[in-house]
mmCIF file of N, CA and C in Angstrom:
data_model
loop_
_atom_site.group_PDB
_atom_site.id
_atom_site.type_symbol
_atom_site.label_atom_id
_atom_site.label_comp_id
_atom_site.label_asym_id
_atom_site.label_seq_id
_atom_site.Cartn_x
_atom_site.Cartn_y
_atom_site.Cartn_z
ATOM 1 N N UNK I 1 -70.525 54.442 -49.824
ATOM 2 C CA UNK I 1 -71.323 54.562 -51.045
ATOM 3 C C UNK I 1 -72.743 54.069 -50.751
ATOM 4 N N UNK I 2 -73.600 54.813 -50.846
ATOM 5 C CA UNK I 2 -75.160 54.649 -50.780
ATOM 6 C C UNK I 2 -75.331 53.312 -52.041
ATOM 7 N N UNK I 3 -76.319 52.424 -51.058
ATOM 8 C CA UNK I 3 -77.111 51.474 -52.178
ATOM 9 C C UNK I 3 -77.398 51.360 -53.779
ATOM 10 N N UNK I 4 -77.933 53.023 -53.440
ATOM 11 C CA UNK I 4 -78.616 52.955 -55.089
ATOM 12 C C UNK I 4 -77.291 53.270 -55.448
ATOM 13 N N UNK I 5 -76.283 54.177 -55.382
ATOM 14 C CA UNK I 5 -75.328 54.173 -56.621
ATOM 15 C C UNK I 5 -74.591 52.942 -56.566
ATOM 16 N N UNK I 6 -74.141 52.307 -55.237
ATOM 17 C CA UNK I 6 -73.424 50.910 -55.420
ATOM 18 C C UNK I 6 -74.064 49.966 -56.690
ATOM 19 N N UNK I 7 -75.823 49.399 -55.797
ATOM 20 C CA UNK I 7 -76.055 48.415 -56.633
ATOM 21 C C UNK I 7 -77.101 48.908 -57.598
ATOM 22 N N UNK I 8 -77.162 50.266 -57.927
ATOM 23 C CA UNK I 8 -77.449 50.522 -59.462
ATOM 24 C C UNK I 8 -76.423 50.411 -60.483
ATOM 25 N N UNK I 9 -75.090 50.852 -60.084
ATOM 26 C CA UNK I 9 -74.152 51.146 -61.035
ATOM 27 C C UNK I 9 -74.432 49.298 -61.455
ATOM 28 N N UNK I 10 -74.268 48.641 -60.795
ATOM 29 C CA UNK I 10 -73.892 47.253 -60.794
ATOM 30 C C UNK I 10 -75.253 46.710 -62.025
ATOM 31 N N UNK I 11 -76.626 47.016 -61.614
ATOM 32 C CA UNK I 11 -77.256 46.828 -62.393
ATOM 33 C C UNK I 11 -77.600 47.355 -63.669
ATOM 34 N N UNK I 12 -76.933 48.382 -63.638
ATOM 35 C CA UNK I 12 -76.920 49.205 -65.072
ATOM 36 C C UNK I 12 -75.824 48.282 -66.043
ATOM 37 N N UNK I 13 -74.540 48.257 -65.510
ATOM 38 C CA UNK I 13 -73.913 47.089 -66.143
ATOM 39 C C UNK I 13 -74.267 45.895 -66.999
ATOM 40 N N UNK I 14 -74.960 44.936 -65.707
ATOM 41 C CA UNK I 14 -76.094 43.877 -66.618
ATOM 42 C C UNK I 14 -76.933 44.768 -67.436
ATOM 43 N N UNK I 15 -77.112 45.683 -67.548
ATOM 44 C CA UNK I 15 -77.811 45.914 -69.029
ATOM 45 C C UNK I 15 -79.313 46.343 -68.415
ATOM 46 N N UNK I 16 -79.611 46.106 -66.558
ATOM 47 C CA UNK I 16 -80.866 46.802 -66.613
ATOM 48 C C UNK I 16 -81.679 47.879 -66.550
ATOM 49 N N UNK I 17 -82.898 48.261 -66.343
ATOM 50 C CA UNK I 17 -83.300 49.242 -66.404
ATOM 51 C C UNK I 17 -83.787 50.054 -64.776
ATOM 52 N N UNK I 18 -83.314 50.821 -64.282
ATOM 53 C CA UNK I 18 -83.970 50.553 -62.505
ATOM 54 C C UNK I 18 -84.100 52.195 -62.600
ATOM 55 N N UNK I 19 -84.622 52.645 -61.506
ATOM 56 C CA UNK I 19 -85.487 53.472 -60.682
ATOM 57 C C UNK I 19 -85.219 53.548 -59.196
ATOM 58 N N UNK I 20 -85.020 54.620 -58.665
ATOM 59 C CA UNK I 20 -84.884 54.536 -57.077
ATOM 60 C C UNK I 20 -86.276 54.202 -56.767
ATOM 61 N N UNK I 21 -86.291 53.870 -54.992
ATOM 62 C CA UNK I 21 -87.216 53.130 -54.940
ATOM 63 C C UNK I 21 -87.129 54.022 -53.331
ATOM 64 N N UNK I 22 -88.250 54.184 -52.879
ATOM 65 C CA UNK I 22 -88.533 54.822 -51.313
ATOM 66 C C UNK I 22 -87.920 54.391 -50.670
ATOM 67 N N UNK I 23 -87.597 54.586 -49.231
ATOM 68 C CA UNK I 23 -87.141 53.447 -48.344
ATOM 69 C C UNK I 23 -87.922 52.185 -47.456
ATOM 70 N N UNK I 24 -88.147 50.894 -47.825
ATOM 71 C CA UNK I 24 -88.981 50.032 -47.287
ATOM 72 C C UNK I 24 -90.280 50.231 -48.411
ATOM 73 N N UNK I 25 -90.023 50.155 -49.576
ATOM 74 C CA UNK I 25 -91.183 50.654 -50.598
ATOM 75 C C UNK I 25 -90.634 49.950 -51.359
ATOM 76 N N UNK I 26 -91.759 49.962 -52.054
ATOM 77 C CA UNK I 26 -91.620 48.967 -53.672
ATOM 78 C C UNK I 26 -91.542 50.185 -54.765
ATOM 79 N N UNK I 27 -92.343 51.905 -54.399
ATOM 80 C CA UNK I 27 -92.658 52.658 -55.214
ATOM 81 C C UNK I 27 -91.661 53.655 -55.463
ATOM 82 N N UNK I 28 -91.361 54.311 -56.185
ATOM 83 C CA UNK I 28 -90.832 55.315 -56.331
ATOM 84 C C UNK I 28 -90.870 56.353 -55.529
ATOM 85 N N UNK I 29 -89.994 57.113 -55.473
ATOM 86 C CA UNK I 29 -90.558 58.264 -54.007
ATOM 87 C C UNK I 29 -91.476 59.263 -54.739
ATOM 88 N N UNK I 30 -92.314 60.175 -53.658
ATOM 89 C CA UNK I 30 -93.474 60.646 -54.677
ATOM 90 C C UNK I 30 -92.596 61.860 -55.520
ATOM 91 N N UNK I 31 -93.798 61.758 -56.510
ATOM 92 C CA UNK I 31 -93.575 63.195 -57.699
ATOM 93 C C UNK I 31 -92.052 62.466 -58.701
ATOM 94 N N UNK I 32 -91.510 61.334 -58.524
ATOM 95 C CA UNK I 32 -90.800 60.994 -59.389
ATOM 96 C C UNK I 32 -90.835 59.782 -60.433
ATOM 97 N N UNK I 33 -90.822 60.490 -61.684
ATOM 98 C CA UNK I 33 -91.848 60.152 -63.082
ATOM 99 C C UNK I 33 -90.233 58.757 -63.693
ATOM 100 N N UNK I 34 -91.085 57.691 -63.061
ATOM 101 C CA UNK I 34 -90.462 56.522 -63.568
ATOM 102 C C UNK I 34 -90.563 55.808 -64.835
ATOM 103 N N UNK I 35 -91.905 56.078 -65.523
ATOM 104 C CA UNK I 35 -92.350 55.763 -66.711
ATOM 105 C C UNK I 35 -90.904 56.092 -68.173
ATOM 106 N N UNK I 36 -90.427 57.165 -68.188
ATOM 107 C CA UNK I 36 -90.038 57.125 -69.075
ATOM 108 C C UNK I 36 -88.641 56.232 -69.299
ATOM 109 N N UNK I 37 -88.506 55.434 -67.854
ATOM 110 C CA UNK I 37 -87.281 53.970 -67.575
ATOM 111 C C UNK I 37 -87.900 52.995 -68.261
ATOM 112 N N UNK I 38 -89.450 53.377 -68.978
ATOM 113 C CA UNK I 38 -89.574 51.489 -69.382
ATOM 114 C C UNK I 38 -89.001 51.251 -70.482
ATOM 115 N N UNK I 39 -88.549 52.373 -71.396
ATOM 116 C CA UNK I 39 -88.131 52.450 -72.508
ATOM 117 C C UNK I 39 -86.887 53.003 -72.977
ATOM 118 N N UNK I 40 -85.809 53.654 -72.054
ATOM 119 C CA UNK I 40 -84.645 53.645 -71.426
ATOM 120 C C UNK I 40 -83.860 53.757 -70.439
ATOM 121 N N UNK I 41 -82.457 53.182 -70.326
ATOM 122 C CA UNK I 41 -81.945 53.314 -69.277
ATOM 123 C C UNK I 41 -81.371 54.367 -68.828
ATOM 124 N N UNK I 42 -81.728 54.870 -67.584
ATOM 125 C CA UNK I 42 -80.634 55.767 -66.770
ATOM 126 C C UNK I 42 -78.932 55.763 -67.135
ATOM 127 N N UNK I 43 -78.236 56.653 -66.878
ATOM 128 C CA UNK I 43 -77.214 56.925 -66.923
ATOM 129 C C UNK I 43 -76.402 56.967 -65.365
ATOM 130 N N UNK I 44 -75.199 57.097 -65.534
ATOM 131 C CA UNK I 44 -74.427 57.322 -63.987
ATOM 132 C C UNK I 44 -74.833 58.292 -63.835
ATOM 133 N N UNK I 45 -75.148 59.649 -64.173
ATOM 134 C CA UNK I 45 -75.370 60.584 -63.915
ATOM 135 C C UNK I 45 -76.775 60.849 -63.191
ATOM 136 N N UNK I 46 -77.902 59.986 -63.733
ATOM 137 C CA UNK I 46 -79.208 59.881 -63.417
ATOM 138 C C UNK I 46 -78.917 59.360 -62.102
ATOM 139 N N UNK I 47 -78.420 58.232 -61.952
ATOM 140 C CA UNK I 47 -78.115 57.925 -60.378
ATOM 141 C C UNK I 47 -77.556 58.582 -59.423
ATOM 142 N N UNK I 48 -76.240 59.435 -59.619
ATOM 143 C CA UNK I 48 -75.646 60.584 -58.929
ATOM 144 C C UNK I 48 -76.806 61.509 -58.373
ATOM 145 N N UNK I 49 -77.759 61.585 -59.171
ATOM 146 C CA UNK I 49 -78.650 63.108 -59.443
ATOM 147 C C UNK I 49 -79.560 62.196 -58.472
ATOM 148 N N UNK I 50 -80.504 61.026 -58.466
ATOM 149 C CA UNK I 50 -81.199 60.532 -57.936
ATOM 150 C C UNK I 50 -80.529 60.591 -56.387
ATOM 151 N N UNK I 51 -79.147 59.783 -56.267
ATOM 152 C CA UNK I 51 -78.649 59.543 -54.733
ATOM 153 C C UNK I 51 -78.240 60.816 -53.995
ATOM 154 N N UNK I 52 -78.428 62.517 -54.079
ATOM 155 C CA UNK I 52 -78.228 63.294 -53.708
ATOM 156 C C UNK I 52 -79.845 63.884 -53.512
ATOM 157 N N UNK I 53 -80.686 63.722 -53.867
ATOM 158 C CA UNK I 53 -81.732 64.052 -54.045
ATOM 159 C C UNK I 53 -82.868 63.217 -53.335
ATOM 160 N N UNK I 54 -82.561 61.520 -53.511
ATOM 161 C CA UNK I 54 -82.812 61.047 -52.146
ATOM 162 C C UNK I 54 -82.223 59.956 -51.724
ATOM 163 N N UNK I 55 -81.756 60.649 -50.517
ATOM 164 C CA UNK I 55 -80.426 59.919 -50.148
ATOM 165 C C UNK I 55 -80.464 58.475 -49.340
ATOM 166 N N UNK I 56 -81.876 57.951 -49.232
ATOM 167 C CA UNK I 56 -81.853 56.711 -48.317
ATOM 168 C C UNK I 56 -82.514 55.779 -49.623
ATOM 169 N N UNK I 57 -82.383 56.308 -50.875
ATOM 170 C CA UNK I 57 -83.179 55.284 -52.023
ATOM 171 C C UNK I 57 -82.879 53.866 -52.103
ATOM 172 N N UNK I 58 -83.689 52.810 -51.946
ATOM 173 C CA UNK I 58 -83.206 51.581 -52.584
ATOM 174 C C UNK I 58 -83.026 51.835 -54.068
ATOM 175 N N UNK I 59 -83.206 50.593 -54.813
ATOM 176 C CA UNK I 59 -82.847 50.639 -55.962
ATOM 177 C C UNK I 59 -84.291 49.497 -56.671
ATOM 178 N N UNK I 60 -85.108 50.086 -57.419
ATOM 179 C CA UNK I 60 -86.008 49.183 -58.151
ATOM 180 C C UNK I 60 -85.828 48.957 -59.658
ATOM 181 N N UNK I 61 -85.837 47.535 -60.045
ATOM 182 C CA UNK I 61 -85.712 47.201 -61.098
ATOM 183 C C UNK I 61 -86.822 47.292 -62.043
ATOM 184 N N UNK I 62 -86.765 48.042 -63.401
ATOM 185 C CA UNK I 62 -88.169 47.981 -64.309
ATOM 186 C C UNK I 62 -88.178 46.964 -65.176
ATOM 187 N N UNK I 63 -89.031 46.149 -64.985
ATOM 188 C CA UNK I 63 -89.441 44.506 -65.920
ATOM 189 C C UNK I 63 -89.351 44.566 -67.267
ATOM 190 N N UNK I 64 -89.294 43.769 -67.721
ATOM 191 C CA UNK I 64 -90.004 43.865 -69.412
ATOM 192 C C UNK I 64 -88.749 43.538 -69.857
ATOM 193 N N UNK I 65 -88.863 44.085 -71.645
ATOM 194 C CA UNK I 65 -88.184 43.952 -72.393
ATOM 195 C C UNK I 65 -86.789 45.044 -72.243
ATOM 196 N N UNK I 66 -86.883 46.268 -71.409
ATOM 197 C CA UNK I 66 -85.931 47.012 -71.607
ATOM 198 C C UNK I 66 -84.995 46.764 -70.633
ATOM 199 N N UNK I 67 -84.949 45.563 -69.699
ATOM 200 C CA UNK I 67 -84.220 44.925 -69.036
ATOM 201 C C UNK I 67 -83.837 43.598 -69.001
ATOM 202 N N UNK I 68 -84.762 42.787 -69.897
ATOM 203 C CA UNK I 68 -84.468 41.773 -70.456
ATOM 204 C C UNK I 68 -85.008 40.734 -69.476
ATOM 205 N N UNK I 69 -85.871 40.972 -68.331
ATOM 206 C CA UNK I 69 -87.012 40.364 -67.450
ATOM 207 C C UNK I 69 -88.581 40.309 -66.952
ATOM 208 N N UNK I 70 -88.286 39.322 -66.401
ATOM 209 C CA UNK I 70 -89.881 38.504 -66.277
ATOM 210 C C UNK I 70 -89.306 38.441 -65.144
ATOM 211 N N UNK I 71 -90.646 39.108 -63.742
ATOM 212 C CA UNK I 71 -90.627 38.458 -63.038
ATOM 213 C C UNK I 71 -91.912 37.835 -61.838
ATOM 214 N N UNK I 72 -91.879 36.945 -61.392
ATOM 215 C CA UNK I 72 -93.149 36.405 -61.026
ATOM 216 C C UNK I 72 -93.296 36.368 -59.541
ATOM 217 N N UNK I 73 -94.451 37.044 -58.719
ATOM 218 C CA UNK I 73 -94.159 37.445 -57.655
ATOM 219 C C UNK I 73 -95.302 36.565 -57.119
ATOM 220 N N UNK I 74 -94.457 36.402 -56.081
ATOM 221 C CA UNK I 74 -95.577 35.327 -55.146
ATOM 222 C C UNK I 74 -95.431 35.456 -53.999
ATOM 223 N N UNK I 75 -96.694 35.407 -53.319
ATOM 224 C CA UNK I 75 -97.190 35.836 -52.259
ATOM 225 C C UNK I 75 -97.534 34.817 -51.438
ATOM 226 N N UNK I 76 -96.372 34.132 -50.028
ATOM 227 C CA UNK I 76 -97.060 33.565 -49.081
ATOM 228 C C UNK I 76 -97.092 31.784 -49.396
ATOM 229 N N UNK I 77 -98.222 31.618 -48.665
ATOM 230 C CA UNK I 77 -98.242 30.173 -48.954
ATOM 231 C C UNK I 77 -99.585 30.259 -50.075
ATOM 232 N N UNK I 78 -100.420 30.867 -50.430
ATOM 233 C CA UNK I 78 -101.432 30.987 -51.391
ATOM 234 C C UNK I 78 -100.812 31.057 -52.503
ATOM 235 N N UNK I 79 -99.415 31.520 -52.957
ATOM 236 C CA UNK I 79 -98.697 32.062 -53.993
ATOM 237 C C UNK I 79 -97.942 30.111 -54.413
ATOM 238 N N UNK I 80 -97.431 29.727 -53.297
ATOM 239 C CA UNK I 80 -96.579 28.866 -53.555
ATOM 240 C C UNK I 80 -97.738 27.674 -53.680
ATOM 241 N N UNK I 81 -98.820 27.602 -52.765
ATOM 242 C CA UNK I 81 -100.147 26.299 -53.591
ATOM 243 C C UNK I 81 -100.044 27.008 -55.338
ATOM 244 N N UNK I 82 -100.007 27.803 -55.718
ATOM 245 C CA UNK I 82 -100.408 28.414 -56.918
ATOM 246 C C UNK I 82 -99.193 27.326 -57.645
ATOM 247 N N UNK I 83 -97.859 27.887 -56.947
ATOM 248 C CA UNK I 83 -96.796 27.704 -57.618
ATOM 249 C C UNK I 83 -96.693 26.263 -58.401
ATOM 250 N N UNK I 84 -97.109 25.259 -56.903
ATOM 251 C CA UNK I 84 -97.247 23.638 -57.032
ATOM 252 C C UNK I 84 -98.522 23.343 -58.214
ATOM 253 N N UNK I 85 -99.395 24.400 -58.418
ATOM 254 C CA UNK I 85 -100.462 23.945 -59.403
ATOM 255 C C UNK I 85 -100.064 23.824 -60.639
ATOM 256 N N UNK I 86 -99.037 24.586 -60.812
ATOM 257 C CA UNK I 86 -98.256 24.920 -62.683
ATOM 258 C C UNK I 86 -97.443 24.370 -62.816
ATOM 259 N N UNK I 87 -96.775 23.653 -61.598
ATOM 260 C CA UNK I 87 -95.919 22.561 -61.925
ATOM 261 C C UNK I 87 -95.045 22.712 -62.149
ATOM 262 N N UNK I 88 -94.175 24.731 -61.811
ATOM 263 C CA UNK I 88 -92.959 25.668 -62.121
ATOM 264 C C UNK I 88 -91.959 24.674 -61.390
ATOM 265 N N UNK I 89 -90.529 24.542 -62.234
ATOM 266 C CA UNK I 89 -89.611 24.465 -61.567
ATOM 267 C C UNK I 89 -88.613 25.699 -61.387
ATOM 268 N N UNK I 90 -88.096 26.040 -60.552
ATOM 269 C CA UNK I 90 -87.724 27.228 -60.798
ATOM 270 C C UNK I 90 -86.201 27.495 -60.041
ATOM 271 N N UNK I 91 -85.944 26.293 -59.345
ATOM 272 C CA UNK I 91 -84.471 26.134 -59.114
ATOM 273 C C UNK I 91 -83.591 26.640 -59.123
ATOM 274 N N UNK I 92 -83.204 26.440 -60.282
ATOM 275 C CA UNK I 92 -82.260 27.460 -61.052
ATOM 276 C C UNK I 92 -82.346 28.979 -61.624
ATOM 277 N N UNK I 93 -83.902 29.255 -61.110
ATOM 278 C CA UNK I 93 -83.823 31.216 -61.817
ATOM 279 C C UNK I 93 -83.199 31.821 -60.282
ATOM 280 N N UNK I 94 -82.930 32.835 -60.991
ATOM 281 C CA UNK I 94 -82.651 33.850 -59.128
ATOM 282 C C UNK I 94 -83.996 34.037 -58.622
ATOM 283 N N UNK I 95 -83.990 34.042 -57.461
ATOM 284 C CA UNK I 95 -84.970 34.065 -56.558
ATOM 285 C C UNK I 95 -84.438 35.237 -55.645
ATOM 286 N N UNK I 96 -85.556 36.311 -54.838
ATOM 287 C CA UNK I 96 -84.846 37.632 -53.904
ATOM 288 C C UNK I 96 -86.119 36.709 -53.205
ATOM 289 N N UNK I 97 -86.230 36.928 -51.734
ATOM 290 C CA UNK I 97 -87.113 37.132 -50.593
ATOM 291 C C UNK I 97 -87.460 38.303 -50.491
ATOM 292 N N UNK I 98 -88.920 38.487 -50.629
ATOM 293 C CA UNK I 98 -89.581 39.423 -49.774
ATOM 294 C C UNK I 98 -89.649 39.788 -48.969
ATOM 295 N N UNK I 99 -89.517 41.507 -48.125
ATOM 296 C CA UNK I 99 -89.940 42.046 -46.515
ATOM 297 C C UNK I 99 -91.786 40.624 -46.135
ATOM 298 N N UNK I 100 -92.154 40.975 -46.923
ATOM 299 C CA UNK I 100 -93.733 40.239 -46.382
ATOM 300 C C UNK I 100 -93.165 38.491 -46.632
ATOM 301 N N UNK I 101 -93.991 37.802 -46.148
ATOM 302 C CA UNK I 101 -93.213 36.453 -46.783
ATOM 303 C C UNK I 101 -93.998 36.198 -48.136
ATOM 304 N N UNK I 102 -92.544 35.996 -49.041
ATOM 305 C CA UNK I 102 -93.161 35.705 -50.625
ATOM 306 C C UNK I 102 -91.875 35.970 -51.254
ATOM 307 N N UNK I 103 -91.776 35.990 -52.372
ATOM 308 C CA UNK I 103 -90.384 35.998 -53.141
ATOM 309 C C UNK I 103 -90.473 36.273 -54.498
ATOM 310 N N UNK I 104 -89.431 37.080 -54.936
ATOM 311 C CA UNK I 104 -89.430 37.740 -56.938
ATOM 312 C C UNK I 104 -88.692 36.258 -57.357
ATOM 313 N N UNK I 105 -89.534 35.465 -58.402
ATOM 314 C CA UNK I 105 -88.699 34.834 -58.583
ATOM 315 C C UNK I 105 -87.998 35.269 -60.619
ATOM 316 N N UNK I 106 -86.915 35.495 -60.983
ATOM 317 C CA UNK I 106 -86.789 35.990 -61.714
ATOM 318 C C UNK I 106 -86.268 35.174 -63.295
ATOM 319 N N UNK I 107 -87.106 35.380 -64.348
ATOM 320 C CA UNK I 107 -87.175 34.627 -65.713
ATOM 321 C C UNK I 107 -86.259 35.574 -66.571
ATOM 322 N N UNK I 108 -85.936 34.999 -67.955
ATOM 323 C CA UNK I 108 -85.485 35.966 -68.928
ATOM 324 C C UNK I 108 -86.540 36.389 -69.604
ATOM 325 N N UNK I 109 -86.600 37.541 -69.954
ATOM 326 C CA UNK I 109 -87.528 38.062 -70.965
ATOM 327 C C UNK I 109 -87.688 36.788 -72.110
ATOM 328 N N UNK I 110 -88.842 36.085 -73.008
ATOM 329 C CA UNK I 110 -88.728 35.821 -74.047
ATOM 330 C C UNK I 110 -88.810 36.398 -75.473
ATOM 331 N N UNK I 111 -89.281 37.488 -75.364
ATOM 332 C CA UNK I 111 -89.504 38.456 -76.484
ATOM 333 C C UNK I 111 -90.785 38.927 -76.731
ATOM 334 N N UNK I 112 -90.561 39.602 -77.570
ATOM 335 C CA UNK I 112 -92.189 40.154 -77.673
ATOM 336 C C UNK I 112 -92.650 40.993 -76.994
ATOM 337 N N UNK I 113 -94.024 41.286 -76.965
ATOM 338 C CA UNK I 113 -94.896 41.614 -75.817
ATOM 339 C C UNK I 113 -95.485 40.459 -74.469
ATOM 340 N N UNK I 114 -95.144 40.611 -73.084
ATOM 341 C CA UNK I 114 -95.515 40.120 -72.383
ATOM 342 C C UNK I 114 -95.894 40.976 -71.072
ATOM 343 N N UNK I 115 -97.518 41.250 -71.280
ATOM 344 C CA UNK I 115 -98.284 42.117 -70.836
ATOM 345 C C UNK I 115 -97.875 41.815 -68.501
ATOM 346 N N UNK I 116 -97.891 42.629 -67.823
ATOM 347 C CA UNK I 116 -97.925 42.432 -66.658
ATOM 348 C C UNK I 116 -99.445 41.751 -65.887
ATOM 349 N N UNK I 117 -99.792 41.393 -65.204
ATOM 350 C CA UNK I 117 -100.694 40.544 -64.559
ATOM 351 C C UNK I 117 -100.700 40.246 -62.396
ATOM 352 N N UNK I 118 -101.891 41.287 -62.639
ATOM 353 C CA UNK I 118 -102.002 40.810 -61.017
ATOM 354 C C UNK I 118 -102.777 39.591 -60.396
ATOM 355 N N UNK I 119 -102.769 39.068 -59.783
ATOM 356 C CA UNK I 119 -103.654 38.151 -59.718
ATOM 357 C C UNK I 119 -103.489 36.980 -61.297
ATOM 358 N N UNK I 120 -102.337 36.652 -61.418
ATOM 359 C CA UNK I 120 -102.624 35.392 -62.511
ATOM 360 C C UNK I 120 -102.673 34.525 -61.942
ATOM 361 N N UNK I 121 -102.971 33.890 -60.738
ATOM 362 C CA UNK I 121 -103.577 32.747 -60.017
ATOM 363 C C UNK I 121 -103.477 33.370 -58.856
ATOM 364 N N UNK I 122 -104.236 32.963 -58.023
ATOM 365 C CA UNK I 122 -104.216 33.523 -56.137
ATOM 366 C C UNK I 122 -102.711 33.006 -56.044
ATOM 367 N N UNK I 123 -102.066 34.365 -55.367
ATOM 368 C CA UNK I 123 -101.046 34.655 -54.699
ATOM 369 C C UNK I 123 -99.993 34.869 -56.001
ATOM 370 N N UNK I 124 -99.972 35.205 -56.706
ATOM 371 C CA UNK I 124 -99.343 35.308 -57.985
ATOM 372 C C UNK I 124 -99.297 36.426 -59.069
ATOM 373 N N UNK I 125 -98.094 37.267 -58.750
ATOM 374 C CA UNK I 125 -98.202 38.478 -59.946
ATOM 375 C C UNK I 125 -97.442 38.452 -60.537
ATOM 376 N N UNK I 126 -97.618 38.801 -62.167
ATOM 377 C CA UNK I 126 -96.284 39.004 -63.082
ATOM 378 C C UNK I 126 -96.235 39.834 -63.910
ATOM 379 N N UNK I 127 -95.014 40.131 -62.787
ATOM 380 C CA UNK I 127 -94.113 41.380 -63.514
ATOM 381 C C UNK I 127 -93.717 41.839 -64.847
ATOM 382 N N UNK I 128 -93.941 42.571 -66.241
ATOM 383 C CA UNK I 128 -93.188 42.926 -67.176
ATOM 384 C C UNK I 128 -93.242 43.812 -68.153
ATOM 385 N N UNK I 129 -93.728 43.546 -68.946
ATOM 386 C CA UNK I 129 -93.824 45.098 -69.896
ATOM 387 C C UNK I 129 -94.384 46.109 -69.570
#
């Protein structure tokens, strides 16, 4: 069983919202219109149709509210001085490692609108609506 249907099916479960993802990419593969995932989820079928179509896809998760995450990406050791400046504890959220060195570290959505942000301190992006 290919990735994306393994650990999409798995993430569709938790309730999130994902997107195949290139191989060794953060992006979508080209010409495929991810936008309309911010506001619902795929089906098994969407994944079937995606993992035949491209067959080496990772699996990318879409932020925000329609997945019920925040997540805050940091970059390096510029990301983690950032980290020590805000005084984050973050212990206990899930944390993935990055291919580059840096890491998703991952929040619950709190509600609302919570706009995305590159650069919210050197070495520091966040992920969400």
């Amino acid at each position: 069983m290919s990735v994306l249907l393994e650990r999409g099916a798995e993430y569709l479960e938790i309730g999130w919202s994902i997107v195949p993802i290139a191989p060794r990419s953060k992006r979508p593969p080209v010409g495929f219109l991810w936008k309309p995932f911010q506001s619902c989820r795929p089906s098994i079928e969407n994944l079937r149709d995606w993992d035949s179509r491209y067959p080496n896809a990772g699996v990318g998760i879409v932020t925000g509210h329609i997945s019920g995450l925040v997540v805050l990406d940091c970059d390096g050791p510029t990301g983690q001085a950032s980290m020590s400046q805000l005084n984050l504890h973050v212990e206990h959220n899930p944390i993935c490692q990055t291919p580059r060195p840096g890491s998703h570290i991952y929040f619950g959505h709190p509600g609302g609108h919570i706009g995305s942000r590159t650069a919210l301190l050197p070495g520091l992006d966040l992920k969400a609506d």
